[in-house]
């Protein structure tokens, strides 16, 4: 039996403009990107909220990918909406708006049959909600947390409380600077480990990602693609590949995590090649394994 990964995060409509095109009402949200990526490795349970305007087809798409959606609440009102525009340098983006809508009053309730999920991913949402979910679970085997500068700046105390309790923190390099006040990677990592997590992943966008554990570092490059179309959700796709592979293996050794990091990088590359979750829908095991092989060859003598 596969180990379930439970994810809590945003379920969104995104309006996105990149140098390569534009999409309105695209399916997005941290929980959706994560679920679609992780579903290629293991069974996923999603907890979140969408509004009455959320399409049946989107729920069907998740179900068709082995994502259990009965923890996804459909509330009176509109779905969370985010709008963003990317610069010519696609690594830079401006947020145009964030409409919380049904997220504003969301109180996550973990269904009884979800409470023993062994793997938990706390996607990027308010830290108080992340903590609430963590407290409703019965001794998860491995917990991971994502966050963003908004929460580091606006709710640092709530964020510290949740960081203290998780096994792994995933952040990007600018968030590391903001969280620790350190520009140096190693000094910043020391400070994050002191805050609680045994494992830390530092995402550096197209420059790859580091995994840190007991002062040992493992690095994986980003999988290079010819046409990055829309980077939205790459971080969540990365997390989905990482956690999905870990859960499928059922062990959390540093060696398994190193492989999981490679799968994370690969799933991020599929996300950026298309708008929304489109790059994750018809993906085959062969396509994933072929990129895994290529990436390994890129870093092995
Ligand atoms: P990423 O590109 O990894 O930052 O993820 C982008 C996704 O996060 C988009 O699909 C958005 O809908 C979602 N998102 C953006 N801002 C927030 C926020 N403040 N809270 C939760 N989700 C967000």
mmCIF file of N, CA, C and O in Angstrom, residues 101-152:
data_model
loop_
_atom_site.group_PDB
_atom_site.id
_atom_site.type_symbol
_atom_site.label_atom_id
_atom_site.label_comp_id
_atom_site.label_asym_id
_atom_site.label_seq_id
_atom_site.Cartn_x
_atom_site.Cartn_y
_atom_site.Cartn_z
ATOM 1 N N UNK A 101 -10.929 35.759 -0.849
ATOM 2 C CA UNK A 101 -12.294 35.224 -1.039
ATOM 3 C C UNK A 101 -12.622 34.156 0.011
ATOM 4 O O UNK A 101 -12.468 34.428 1.199
ATOM 5 N N UNK A 102 -12.963 32.931 -0.396
ATOM 6 C CA UNK A 102 -13.393 31.931 0.619
ATOM 7 C C UNK A 102 -12.257 31.564 1.591
ATOM 8 O O UNK A 102 -12.519 31.019 2.666
ATOM 9 N N UNK A 103 -11.041 31.891 1.231
ATOM 10 C CA UNK A 103 -9.916 31.574 2.115
ATOM 11 C C UNK A 103 -9.927 32.418 3.383
ATOM 12 O O UNK A 103 -9.365 32.031 4.412
ATOM 13 N N UNK A 104 -10.592 33.590 3.293
ATOM 14 C CA UNK A 104 -10.575 34.521 4.422
ATOM 15 C C UNK A 104 -11.176 33.881 5.684
ATOM 16 O O UNK A 104 -10.721 34.153 6.796
ATOM 17 N N UNK A 105 -12.189 33.035 5.520
ATOM 18 C CA UNK A 105 -12.857 32.451 6.702
ATOM 19 C C UNK A 105 -12.596 30.953 6.820
ATOM 20 O O UNK A 105 -13.346 30.237 7.481
ATOM 21 N N UNK A 106 -11.568 30.488 6.181
ATOM 22 C CA UNK A 106 -11.327 29.042 6.141
ATOM 23 C C UNK A 106 -10.829 28.497 7.494
ATOM 24 O O UNK A 106 -9.889 29.033 8.071
ATOM 25 N N UNK A 107 -11.500 27.459 7.978
ATOM 26 C CA UNK A 107 -11.036 26.753 9.183
ATOM 27 C C UNK A 107 -10.828 25.301 8.773
ATOM 28 O O UNK A 107 -11.793 24.569 8.614
ATOM 29 N N UNK A 108 -9.596 24.911 8.566
ATOM 30 C CA UNK A 108 -9.383 23.546 8.061
ATOM 31 C C UNK A 108 -9.841 22.487 9.060
ATOM 32 O O UNK A 108 -9.539 22.570 10.245
ATOM 33 N N UNK A 109 -10.609 21.528 8.533
ATOM 34 C CA UNK A 109 -11.014 20.383 9.366
ATOM 35 C C UNK A 109 -10.487 19.143 8.675
ATOM 36 O O UNK A 109 -10.802 18.877 7.511
ATOM 37 N N UNK A 110 -9.671 18.399 9.391
ATOM 38 C CA UNK A 110 -9.085 17.201 8.796
ATOM 39 C C UNK A 110 -10.056 16.036 8.993
ATOM 40 O O UNK A 110 -10.360 15.678 10.140
ATOM 41 N N UNK A 111 -10.548 15.441 7.907
ATOM 42 C CA UNK A 111 -11.475 14.311 8.061
ATOM 43 C C UNK A 111 -10.807 13.192 8.882
ATOM 44 O O UNK A 111 -9.588 13.011 8.782
ATOM 45 N N UNK A 112 -11.599 12.470 9.711
ATOM 46 C CA UNK A 112 -11.013 11.444 10.592
ATOM 47 C C UNK A 112 -10.104 10.460 9.848
ATOM 48 O O UNK A 112 -9.042 10.097 10.356
ATOM 49 N N UNK A 113 -10.504 10.055 8.633
ATOM 50 C CA UNK A 113 -9.682 9.068 7.923
ATOM 51 C C UNK A 113 -8.391 9.675 7.340
ATOM 52 O O UNK A 113 -7.568 8.966 6.789
ATOM 53 N N UNK A 114 -8.219 10.987 7.444
ATOM 54 C CA UNK A 114 -6.986 11.625 6.979
ATOM 55 C C UNK A 114 -5.979 11.801 8.132
ATOM 56 O O UNK A 114 -4.835 12.154 7.906
ATOM 57 N N UNK A 115 -6.481 11.639 9.373
ATOM 58 C CA UNK A 115 -5.668 12.093 10.508
ATOM 59 C C UNK A 115 -4.413 11.268 10.743
ATOM 60 O O UNK A 115 -3.517 11.680 11.461
ATOM 61 N N UNK A 116 -4.378 10.084 10.143
ATOM 62 C CA UNK A 116 -3.174 9.265 10.328
ATOM 63 C C UNK A 116 -2.278 9.272 9.093
ATOM 64 O O UNK A 116 -1.450 8.384 8.936
ATOM 65 N N UNK A 117 -2.424 10.276 8.251
ATOM 66 C CA UNK A 117 -1.575 10.341 7.054
ATOM 67 C C UNK A 117 -0.112 10.440 7.482
ATOM 68 O O UNK A 117 0.245 11.295 8.292
ATOM 69 N N UNK A 118 0.751 9.555 6.949
ATOM 70 C CA UNK A 118 2.139 9.544 7.426
ATOM 71 C C UNK A 118 2.995 10.704 6.924
ATOM 72 O O UNK A 118 3.939 11.100 7.571
ATOM 73 N N UNK A 119 2.643 11.241 5.752
ATOM 74 C CA UNK A 119 3.431 12.338 5.186
ATOM 75 C C UNK A 119 2.540 13.568 5.049
ATOM 76 O O UNK A 119 1.414 13.465 4.556
ATOM 77 N N UNK A 120 3.072 14.697 5.506
ATOM 78 C CA UNK A 120 2.272 15.927 5.502
ATOM 79 C C UNK A 120 3.044 17.056 4.850
ATOM 80 O O UNK A 120 4.200 17.311 5.202
ATOM 81 N N UNK A 121 2.386 17.727 3.913
ATOM 82 C CA UNK A 121 2.990 18.923 3.322
ATOM 83 C C UNK A 121 2.114 20.127 3.638
ATOM 84 O O UNK A 121 0.951 20.180 3.233
ATOM 85 N N UNK A 122 2.691 21.069 4.376
ATOM 86 C CA UNK A 122 1.979 22.291 4.715
ATOM 87 C C UNK A 122 2.343 23.328 3.659
ATOM 88 O O UNK A 122 3.400 23.965 3.734
ATOM 89 N N UNK A 123 1.488 23.423 2.636
ATOM 90 C CA UNK A 123 1.752 24.352 1.528
ATOM 91 C C UNK A 123 1.608 25.788 1.992
ATOM 92 O O UNK A 123 1.127 26.059 3.107
ATOM 93 N N UNK A 124 2.007 26.676 1.107
ATOM 94 C CA UNK A 124 2.078 28.091 1.448
ATOM 95 C C UNK A 124 0.712 28.723 1.703
ATOM 96 O O UNK A 124 0.006 29.076 0.765
ATOM 97 N N UNK A 125 0.348 28.834 3.001
ATOM 98 C CA UNK A 125 -0.840 29.593 3.434
ATOM 99 C C UNK A 125 -0.504 30.199 4.797
ATOM 100 O O UNK A 125 0.609 30.020 5.289
ATOM 101 N N UNK A 126 -1.457 30.881 5.413
ATOM 102 C CA UNK A 126 -1.200 31.496 6.713
ATOM 103 C C UNK A 126 -0.626 30.473 7.682
ATOM 104 O O UNK A 126 -1.190 29.399 7.854
ATOM 105 N N UNK A 127 0.464 30.819 8.400
ATOM 106 C CA UNK A 127 1.074 29.876 9.351
ATOM 107 C C UNK A 127 0.107 29.385 10.434
ATOM 108 O O UNK A 127 0.201 28.245 10.876
ATOM 109 N N UNK A 128 -0.859 30.232 10.840
ATOM 110 C CA UNK A 128 -1.790 29.783 11.889
ATOM 111 C C UNK A 128 -2.627 28.602 11.381
ATOM 112 O O UNK A 128 -2.938 27.671 12.142
ATOM 113 N N UNK A 129 -2.982 28.618 10.088
ATOM 114 C CA UNK A 129 -3.745 27.494 9.517
ATOM 115 C C UNK A 129 -2.854 26.255 9.407
ATOM 116 O O UNK A 129 -3.296 25.129 9.635
ATOM 117 N N UNK A 130 -1.592 26.489 9.058
ATOM 118 C CA UNK A 130 -0.649 25.360 8.951
ATOM 119 C C UNK A 130 -0.519 24.669 10.320
ATOM 120 O O UNK A 130 -0.542 23.442 10.417
ATOM 121 N N UNK A 131 -0.417 25.495 11.372
ATOM 122 C CA UNK A 131 -0.258 24.950 12.720
ATOM 123 C C UNK A 131 -1.509 24.187 13.149
ATOM 124 O O UNK A 131 -1.427 23.103 13.747
ATOM 125 N N UNK A 132 -2.646 24.743 12.807
ATOM 126 C CA UNK A 132 -3.924 24.134 13.122
ATOM 127 C C UNK A 132 -3.999 22.722 12.507
ATOM 128 O O UNK A 132 -4.409 21.752 13.158
ATOM 129 N N UNK A 133 -3.565 22.606 11.253
ATOM 130 C CA UNK A 133 -3.595 21.306 10.572
ATOM 131 C C UNK A 133 -2.604 20.344 11.223
ATOM 132 O O UNK A 133 -2.916 19.177 11.500
ATOM 133 N N UNK A 134 -1.417 20.845 11.493
ATOM 134 C CA UNK A 134 -0.377 19.999 12.116
ATOM 135 C C UNK A 134 -0.896 19.415 13.431
ATOM 136 O O UNK A 134 -0.702 18.231 13.725
ATOM 137 N N UNK A 135 -1.606 20.240 14.201
ATOM 138 C CA UNK A 135 -2.115 19.795 15.496
ATOM 139 C C UNK A 135 -3.252 18.785 15.379
ATOM 140 O O UNK A 135 -3.536 18.063 16.322
ATOM 141 N N UNK A 136 -3.895 18.735 14.219
ATOM 142 C CA UNK A 136 -5.011 17.784 14.047
ATOM 143 C C UNK A 136 -4.535 16.408 13.583
ATOM 144 O O UNK A 136 -5.314 15.474 13.512
ATOM 145 N N UNK A 137 -3.258 16.302 13.228
ATOM 146 C CA UNK A 137 -2.756 15.011 12.738
ATOM 147 C C UNK A 137 -2.174 14.167 13.866
ATOM 148 O O UNK A 137 -1.609 14.712 14.826
ATOM 149 N N UNK A 138 -2.323 12.836 13.740
ATOM 150 C CA UNK A 138 -1.789 11.954 14.781
ATOM 151 C C UNK A 138 -0.397 11.483 14.381
ATOM 152 O O UNK A 138 -0.262 10.620 13.528
ATOM 153 N N UNK A 139 0.596 12.093 14.974
ATOM 154 C CA UNK A 139 1.988 11.698 14.786
ATOM 155 C C UNK A 139 2.378 11.385 13.343
ATOM 156 O O UNK A 139 2.707 10.235 13.010
ATOM 157 N N UNK A 140 2.354 12.345 12.450
ATOM 158 C CA UNK A 140 2.821 12.055 11.090
ATOM 159 C C UNK A 140 4.297 11.677 11.110
ATOM 160 O O UNK A 140 5.044 12.124 11.983
ATOM 161 N N UNK A 141 4.661 10.828 10.170
ATOM 162 C CA UNK A 141 6.031 10.333 10.145
ATOM 163 C C UNK A 141 7.005 11.408 9.653
ATOM 164 O O UNK A 141 8.128 11.517 10.112
ATOM 165 N N UNK A 142 6.547 12.226 8.694
ATOM 166 C CA UNK A 142 7.436 13.242 8.128
ATOM 167 C C UNK A 142 6.606 14.456 7.719
ATOM 168 O O UNK A 142 5.624 14.342 6.989
ATOM 169 N N UNK A 143 7.036 15.621 8.206
ATOM 170 C CA UNK A 143 6.276 16.839 7.933
ATOM 171 C C UNK A 143 7.159 17.869 7.234
ATOM 172 O O UNK A 143 8.321 18.057 7.596
ATOM 173 N N UNK A 144 6.603 18.530 6.240
ATOM 174 C CA UNK A 144 7.365 19.541 5.494
ATOM 175 C C UNK A 144 6.534 20.806 5.377
ATOM 176 O O UNK A 144 5.297 20.756 5.314
ATOM 177 N N UNK A 145 7.229 21.922 5.330
ATOM 178 C CA UNK A 145 6.566 23.228 5.360
ATOM 179 C C UNK A 145 7.120 24.148 4.288
ATOM 180 O O UNK A 145 8.331 24.242 4.097
ATOM 181 N N UNK A 146 6.212 24.826 3.596
ATOM 182 C CA UNK A 146 6.604 25.868 2.648
ATOM 183 C C UNK A 146 6.035 27.188 3.177
ATOM 184 O O UNK A 146 5.032 27.195 3.888
ATOM 185 N N UNK A 147 6.686 28.287 2.844
ATOM 186 C CA UNK A 147 6.147 29.578 3.258
ATOM 187 C C UNK A 147 6.578 30.629 2.244
ATOM 188 O O UNK A 147 7.128 30.296 1.202
ATOM 189 N N UNK A 148 6.323 31.902 2.534
ATOM 190 C CA UNK A 148 6.739 32.955 1.596
ATOM 191 C C UNK A 148 7.037 34.235 2.366
ATOM 192 O O UNK A 148 6.698 34.337 3.551
ATOM 193 N N UNK A 149 7.630 35.224 1.678
ATOM 194 C CA UNK A 149 8.013 36.465 2.373
ATOM 195 C C UNK A 149 6.841 37.168 3.064
ATOM 196 O O UNK A 149 7.023 37.745 4.130
ATOM 197 N N UNK A 150 5.640 37.061 2.471
ATOM 198 C CA UNK A 150 4.467 37.677 3.094
ATOM 199 C C UNK A 150 4.333 37.258 4.562
ATOM 200 O O UNK A 150 4.112 38.076 5.457
ATOM 201 N N UNK A 151 4.457 35.947 4.819
ATOM 202 C CA UNK A 151 4.251 35.437 6.194
ATOM 203 C C UNK A 151 5.482 35.686 7.062
ATOM 204 O O UNK A 151 5.365 35.890 8.267
ATOM 205 N N UNK A 152 6.660 35.683 6.446
ATOM 206 C CA UNK A 152 7.886 35.953 7.222
ATOM 207 C C UNK A 152 7.802 37.380 7.778
ATOM 208 O O UNK A 152 8.180 37.647 8.920
#
